[in-house]
Structures are given as structure tokens and as C-alpha cells.
Coordinates of C-alpha atoms and ligand atoms in Angstrom, one line a residue:
M1 CA 68.3 58.8 84.1
R2 CA 64.6 59.6 84.5
I3 CA 62.7 61.3 81.8
K4 CA 59.9 63.7 82.8
Y5 CA 57.3 63.8 80.1
T6 CA 56.0 67.3 79.6
Q7 CA 53.5 68.5 77.0
N8 CA 56.5 69.6 74.9
T9 CA 58.4 66.3 75.1
L10 CA 55.2 64.5 74.1
F11 CA 54.9 66.8 71.0
T12 CA 58.5 66.1 70.2
L13 CA 58.1 62.4 70.6
T14 CA 55.0 62.4 68.4
A15 CA 56.8 64.3 65.7
L16 CA 59.8 62.0 66.0
C17 CA 57.6 58.9 65.7
G18 CA 56.0 60.6 62.6
A19 CA 59.4 61.2 61.1
L20 CA 60.5 57.7 61.9
F21 CA 57.3 56.3 60.3
L22 CA 57.9 58.4 57.2
T23 CA 61.6 57.3 57.0
E24 CA 60.4 53.7 57.4
V25 CA 58.0 54.1 54.6
T26 CA 60.3 55.8 52.2
A27 CA 63.2 53.5 53.0
E28 CA 60.9 50.4 52.5
N29 CA 62.0 49.8 48.9
T30 CA 65.7 49.9 49.6
R31 CA 66.0 48.5 53.1
P32 CA 67.3 44.9 52.8
F33 CA 65.3 42.3 54.7
Q34 CA 66.7 40.3 57.6
I35 CA 67.0 36.5 57.5
A36 CA 67.5 35.3 61.1
H37 CA 70.6 33.0 60.7
R38 CA 69.8 29.7 62.5
G39 CA 67.1 31.7 64.3
A40 CA 68.1 34.4 66.8
S41 CA 71.3 32.4 67.2
A42 CA 73.2 35.2 69.0
Y43 CA 70.8 34.9 72.0
V44 CA 69.5 31.3 72.1
P45 CA 71.1 28.0 71.0
E46 CA 70.9 27.9 67.2
H47 CA 68.0 26.2 65.3
T48 CA 66.0 25.5 68.5
L49 CA 62.3 26.4 68.5
A50 CA 63.2 29.0 71.2
A51 CA 65.7 30.6 68.8
E52 CA 63.1 30.6 66.0
S53 CA 60.3 32.1 68.2
L54 CA 62.7 34.8 69.4
A55 CA 63.7 35.6 65.8
Y56 CA 60.1 35.9 65.0
G57 CA 59.4 38.2 67.9
L58 CA 62.4 40.4 67.1
G59 CA 60.9 41.1 63.7
A60 CA 63.0 39.0 61.2
E61 CA 61.4 38.8 57.8
Y62 CA 62.7 35.3 57.2
I63 CA 63.9 32.6 59.5
E64 CA 66.7 30.3 58.3
Q65 CA 66.3 26.5 58.4
D66 CA 69.3 24.2 57.8
V67 CA 68.0 20.7 57.1
A68 CA 69.5 17.2 57.4
M69 CA 67.9 13.8 57.5
T70 CA 67.6 11.1 60.2
S71 CA 68.0 7.3 59.5
D72 CA 64.2 7.0 59.4
D73 CA 63.9 9.7 56.7
V74 CA 62.7 12.6 58.9
P75 CA 64.1 16.1 57.9
V76 CA 65.4 17.8 61.1
V77 CA 66.7 21.4 61.6
T78 CA 70.4 21.4 62.3
H79 CA 73.4 23.2 60.8
D80 CA 75.8 20.3 60.8
I81 CA 75.2 16.8 59.4
T82 CA 76.9 15.7 62.6
L83 CA 75.7 16.1 66.2
D84 CA 79.0 16.5 67.9
S85 CA 79.2 20.3 68.4
T86 CA 75.6 21.2 69.4
T87 CA 74.3 18.2 71.4
D88 CA 75.2 15.7 74.2
V89 CA 75.3 12.8 71.7
A90 CA 78.8 11.7 72.8
K91 CA 77.5 11.3 76.4
L92 CA 74.2 9.5 75.5
F93 CA 75.4 7.3 72.6
P94 CA 79.2 6.9 73.1
T95 CA 79.5 3.9 70.8
R96 CA 77.7 5.3 67.8
A97 CA 80.4 7.4 66.1
R98 CA 81.6 6.5 62.7
E99 CA 85.3 5.6 62.0
D100 CA 86.2 9.3 61.8
G101 CA 85.0 9.7 65.4
K102 CA 81.9 11.8 64.4
F103 CA 78.2 11.2 65.2
Y104 CA 76.1 11.6 62.0
V105 CA 72.5 12.7 62.2
I106 CA 71.8 10.1 59.4
D107 CA 72.8 7.3 61.8
F108 CA 70.1 8.1 64.3
T109 CA 66.4 7.6 64.3
L110 CA 64.1 10.6 65.0
K111 CA 63.4 9.1 68.5
E112 CA 67.1 9.1 69.3
V113 CA 67.7 12.6 67.9
K114 CA 64.8 13.8 70.0
S115 CA 66.4 12.3 73.1
L116 CA 69.4 14.6 72.7
H117 CA 69.8 18.0 74.3
A118 CA 70.6 20.8 71.9
R119 CA 72.9 23.4 73.4
E120 CA 75.0 26.4 72.5
R121 CA 77.8 25.5 70.0
F122 CA 80.9 24.1 71.7
N123 CA 84.2 22.5 70.9
P124 CA 83.7 18.7 71.3
K125 CA 87.4 18.2 72.2
T126 CA 87.4 20.7 75.1
G127 CA 83.7 21.2 75.9
E128 CA 84.3 25.0 75.8
P129 CA 81.7 27.2 74.1
V130 CA 82.8 28.6 70.7
L131 CA 81.4 32.1 71.6
P132 CA 81.5 32.4 75.4
N133 CA 79.2 35.5 75.6
R134 CA 76.3 33.6 74.0
F135 CA 73.7 31.5 75.8
P136 CA 75.2 29.7 78.8
N137 CA 74.6 25.9 79.1
Q138 CA 73.4 25.7 82.7
I139 CA 70.7 23.1 82.5
P140 CA 69.6 21.0 79.5
Q141 CA 66.4 22.5 78.1
F142 CA 66.3 22.5 74.3
R143 CA 65.7 19.8 71.6
I144 CA 66.4 19.6 67.9
P145 CA 63.2 20.3 66.0
T146 CA 61.9 18.5 63.0
F147 CA 61.6 20.6 59.9
E148 CA 57.9 20.1 60.1
E149 CA 57.7 21.4 63.7
A150 CA 59.7 24.5 62.6
L151 CA 57.3 25.2 59.7
A152 CA 54.3 24.5 61.9
L153 CA 55.6 27.0 64.4
I154 CA 56.2 29.8 61.9
T155 CA 53.0 29.3 59.9
G156 CA 51.2 29.0 63.2
L157 CA 52.6 32.4 64.4
N158 CA 51.7 33.9 61.0
H159 CA 48.2 32.8 61.6
S160 CA 48.0 34.1 65.2
T161 CA 49.8 37.4 64.6
G162 CA 48.6 38.2 61.0
R163 CA 52.2 38.7 59.9
K164 CA 53.8 37.0 57.0
V165 CA 57.2 35.8 58.1
G166 CA 59.0 33.5 55.7
V167 CA 61.6 30.7 55.8
H168 CA 65.0 30.4 54.1
V169 CA 65.8 26.7 53.8
E170 CA 69.2 25.3 53.2
I171 CA 69.5 21.7 51.9
K172 CA 72.6 20.5 53.7
R173 CA 75.1 18.4 51.7
P174 CA 72.5 16.9 49.3
G175 CA 75.1 15.0 47.2
W176 CA 76.3 13.3 50.3
H177 CA 72.8 12.5 51.5
L178 CA 72.1 10.9 48.0
T179 CA 75.2 8.7 48.5
Q180 CA 73.7 7.6 51.8
G181 CA 70.4 6.7 50.0
K182 CA 68.5 9.8 51.1
D183 CA 66.8 12.3 48.8
L184 CA 66.9 15.3 51.1
G185 CA 66.0 17.8 48.4
A186 CA 62.8 16.0 47.5
A187 CA 61.8 15.7 51.2
V188 CA 62.4 19.4 51.7
V189 CA 60.3 20.5 48.7
L190 CA 57.5 18.2 49.7
M191 CA 57.4 19.4 53.3
L192 CA 57.5 23.1 52.2
A193 CA 54.5 22.5 49.9
K194 CA 52.6 20.9 52.8
Y195 CA 52.9 24.2 54.7
G196 CA 51.9 26.4 51.8
F197 CA 55.4 27.3 50.5
S198 CA 55.4 26.4 46.8
G199 CA 55.0 29.3 44.4
K200 CA 57.3 32.2 43.5
D201 CA 55.2 34.6 45.5
D202 CA 55.1 32.6 48.7
P203 CA 57.5 33.9 51.4
F204 CA 60.3 31.3 51.2
F205 CA 63.6 30.4 49.5
I206 CA 65.5 27.3 49.0
Q207 CA 69.3 27.7 49.2
C208 CA 72.2 25.3 48.5
F209 CA 76.0 25.4 48.0
E210 CA 75.9 22.6 45.4
F211 CA 75.1 23.7 41.9
T212 CA 74.4 20.0 41.0
E213 CA 71.5 20.1 43.4
V214 CA 70.3 23.5 42.2
K215 CA 70.1 22.0 38.7
R216 CA 68.5 18.8 39.9
L217 CA 65.8 20.7 41.8
R218 CA 64.8 22.4 38.6
E219 CA 65.3 19.6 36.1
K220 CA 64.6 16.4 38.0
L221 CA 62.4 17.5 40.9
N222 CA 60.5 20.1 38.9
Y223 CA 60.8 22.6 41.7
Q224 CA 59.4 26.0 40.6
G225 CA 59.9 28.1 43.7
P226 CA 62.6 30.7 44.6
L227 CA 66.1 29.3 44.5
V228 CA 69.4 30.7 45.8
Q229 CA 72.8 29.5 44.9
L230 CA 75.1 29.8 47.8
M231 CA 78.7 30.6 47.1
G232 CA 81.8 30.0 49.2
G233 CA 85.5 29.9 48.5
K234 CA 86.8 28.6 45.2
K235 CA 85.3 25.2 44.7
G236 CA 82.2 23.5 46.1
E237 CA 82.1 19.9 47.4
D238 CA 80.4 18.8 44.2
G239 CA 83.0 20.6 42.1
T240 CA 81.0 23.8 41.6
D241 CA 83.4 26.5 40.3
F242 CA 82.6 29.5 42.4
V243 CA 85.3 31.6 40.8
H244 CA 83.7 31.3 37.3
M245 CA 80.2 31.6 38.8
R246 CA 81.0 35.0 40.2
T247 CA 81.9 36.5 36.8
P248 CA 79.2 38.3 34.8
E249 CA 79.2 35.4 32.3
G250 CA 79.0 32.8 35.1
L251 CA 76.1 34.7 36.7
R252 CA 74.2 34.9 33.4
E253 CA 74.5 31.1 33.1
L254 CA 73.5 30.6 36.7
A255 CA 70.3 32.7 36.1
K256 CA 68.9 29.8 33.9
W257 CA 68.4 27.8 37.1
A258 CA 68.7 30.1 40.1
D259 CA 66.9 33.3 41.2
G260 CA 69.5 34.6 43.5
I261 CA 73.0 34.2 44.9
G262 CA 74.2 33.8 48.5
P263 CA 77.8 35.1 48.8
S264 CA 79.6 35.8 52.0
I265 CA 79.6 39.5 53.0
T266 CA 83.4 39.6 53.0
S267 CA 83.7 38.2 49.5
F268 CA 82.3 41.4 48.0
I269 CA 83.0 44.0 50.6
T270 CA 86.7 44.0 51.3
G271 CA 89.3 46.1 53.1
K272 CA 91.6 45.9 56.1
S273 CA 90.1 49.1 57.6
P274 CA 87.0 51.3 57.3
E275 CA 89.1 53.8 55.2
S276 CA 90.1 51.1 52.7
R277 CA 86.7 49.6 52.3
K278 CA 85.8 48.5 48.8
I279 CA 82.5 47.2 47.4
S280 CA 83.0 44.9 44.4
S281 CA 80.6 44.8 41.4
L282 CA 79.3 41.3 42.4
V283 CA 75.9 42.4 43.6
A284 CA 75.4 44.8 40.6
D285 CA 76.6 42.1 38.1
A286 CA 74.2 39.6 39.7
K287 CA 71.4 42.2 39.4
A288 CA 72.3 42.7 35.7
A289 CA 71.9 39.0 35.2
G290 CA 68.5 39.1 36.9
L291 CA 69.7 37.6 40.2
Y292 CA 69.1 39.1 43.7
T293 CA 71.7 38.8 46.5
H294 CA 71.2 37.3 50.0
A295 CA 74.5 37.8 51.8
W296 CA 75.8 35.9 54.9
T297 CA 76.4 36.6 57.8
A298 CA 76.2 39.8 59.8
R299 CA 77.3 39.4 63.4
A300 CA 77.6 42.2 66.0
D301 CA 80.1 40.2 68.0
E302 CA 82.3 39.5 65.0
L303 CA 82.7 42.6 62.8
P304 CA 84.6 42.6 59.5
K305 CA 87.9 44.7 59.6
W306 CA 86.3 47.3 57.3
A307 CA 83.4 48.0 59.6
T308 CA 83.3 50.5 62.5
S309 CA 80.1 49.1 64.0
Y310 CA 77.2 46.6 63.3
D311 CA 75.2 49.5 61.9
D312 CA 78.1 50.2 59.6
V313 CA 78.0 46.6 58.3
I314 CA 74.3 47.1 57.5
R315 CA 75.0 50.5 55.8
A316 CA 77.6 48.9 53.6
L317 CA 75.3 46.0 52.7
T318 CA 72.5 48.5 51.8
E319 CA 75.0 50.5 49.7
A320 CA 76.1 47.3 47.9
G321 CA 72.4 46.7 47.0
V322 CA 71.7 43.3 48.6
A323 CA 68.1 42.3 48.8
G324 CA 68.5 40.6 52.2
Y325 CA 71.2 39.4 54.6
F326 CA 71.6 36.7 57.1
T327 CA 72.2 37.9 60.7
D328 CA 72.7 36.2 64.1
F329 CA 71.2 39.4 65.5
P330 CA 67.7 39.9 64.1
G331 CA 66.1 43.1 65.2
L332 CA 69.4 45.1 65.3
G333 CA 70.6 47.5 62.6
R334 CA 67.2 48.6 61.3
Ligands
CA1 CA1 72.8 27.8 56.5

């Protein structure tokens, strides 16, 4: 369809833009912010600098960083502590798997990690992509970034654009890293401070599933910045009791160490159909305890049963009162 712009349509458009602008301004206080989940992972292989740049360009307020450590103590951005599902490690280093058959980031030097090609997530047994409609693996063209490269990219873009996009950093399996002789939490805090992320007002968060690490960050590492306790299932790997933590009493206790919670979207918005959708009191209970909520993860290609569309997911999250949400699709659902 071709649109002919007449004087009238221009007037209408100007009025519309004005209205949109007003809506935007009045909605500013209640609209939850977007945290690009593993970058713009719906469009480009997760956690690559290309995915981070695209998330930035699409207007995400925060860009997520999952961090693990190499054998020579360099924090790198990767969701898994293994390299099996997102790189060609099995092809390049076939003899380097552990007894369980997996290739661990921690067993490779940075130089070796850098030699790998990062690609869209696939099933290592079959080689098939997990989500076939996402970025096709035609030629190898991406690498795993170091945490420092990702921070330098985002702060560099903030400098050149004048925007203030933040980072949401997950310390992956910190207890396990400690058993391997690596203090990942300390390395993350140090690198964040190097790039200007240290105080409560700086645009960043640290998130972790392990309450042991949340406490350790405050008590042992003297970390003062924003801290989000992630929640999943019933029990965490370190024994964290998520069932108790979700109660009003558990949330009040948690607030001594954390500033926010990170529950899954479907743990507090439930229902088998849009008609039977129910929003639990979790977000409100957290708010009463002084904790904000960052929910994970909104996906336009994987809707909850209670949602009619991606916009509907965002409406429900807004109604629930979350402060922000992780999304594979930054830019959608504004
Ligand atoms: Ca994560």
C-alpha cells in the first residue's frame, strides 16, 4: 500500500506523534524497562557483540551479561559454563571434554576460547538448532566476548550516543567456580568498577541464583551495588529454599541482602488460558518488603498459555507491577 501524504494526513500524523509523546511521558513512571536477555538473542546468536550492539540499537535499557571464567582467570560472556551448545568446541578440541562428555569454559584459556566460533544455540547431539526460526548458521562469523569487551562496547556506545544504557550481570554458578579455585564474583565486581559501575545510582545490577553468593557479595566482598536474587523452582544448587524465599517473611529476610528479586514470569502469572489468567501477590509482597522485581523471560516466539500475544505478556507484566523484564526481543512491546 502506498500512502499519499496530504496536508491533512501530515496534521493527523503530527497530532498522533504529539499524543504518542504525551502517552510516553505519562506512562514513563509505570512502564517496566527492558533488559535484553543475552543481547537481542531472538535475532543474533546470544551474547555475541553483534547481539549486544543490536539490543543497544533497539532501545533496551539494560543488556544482560552472563559471566563464566576461563582457565587463565578471564571472565567471558556466556550463558552456559560449558561450550557444547553454542560453539564448535567439539570440532576444534575433540579431546578436551571432561568425563561427563562436556567441554567446560574453565578448562580453556582465553586464547582457546577466542578461537571458537559462537553460533545460534543447537543440540550438540543432533547439530539441529534449538529454535529453527532464529539466526541461521551459514558461515562462522561470531566470537565469545570477554566481559571487559562487552562493558567497553556498551560504555563506549553510551559515550558516542549520549544514552545511558546499563548492564544486568549474572554470576554463573559461583559456588561451583569456587570449588574450581576461581572467585568469579570478585572478578565481576572488580571489572564492573573499572567501567564505572559501582554505586547504587549507576545503571547496573548483579544477579545470582545462589543466595550463598548474594550474602558473600555483601558480607565478604563488601559489594554495595544493586543486587538481584534470582529465583527458580523449589531449591537452588547451593540449597537456597526458593519456596520459603517467595513468602512475605522470606522476602523480608532477603531484603537484608538483596534489592530485588528475579522470578520467572510464569511463577507469578499463571493460567492455562487467557480467561483463567491469575497474577499472584509475589510482586506486591516483594514491593512491601522493599524489593523490586525483574522477571524472566518474555519471548514473542514462545508465549505463555495465558497470553494472547506478546503485547499481552507485557500488559500482564505491567499490571503485575514489575520494575523490569528480561526479553529476547528488545524493542517489541513498548
Ligand atoms: Ca542469565
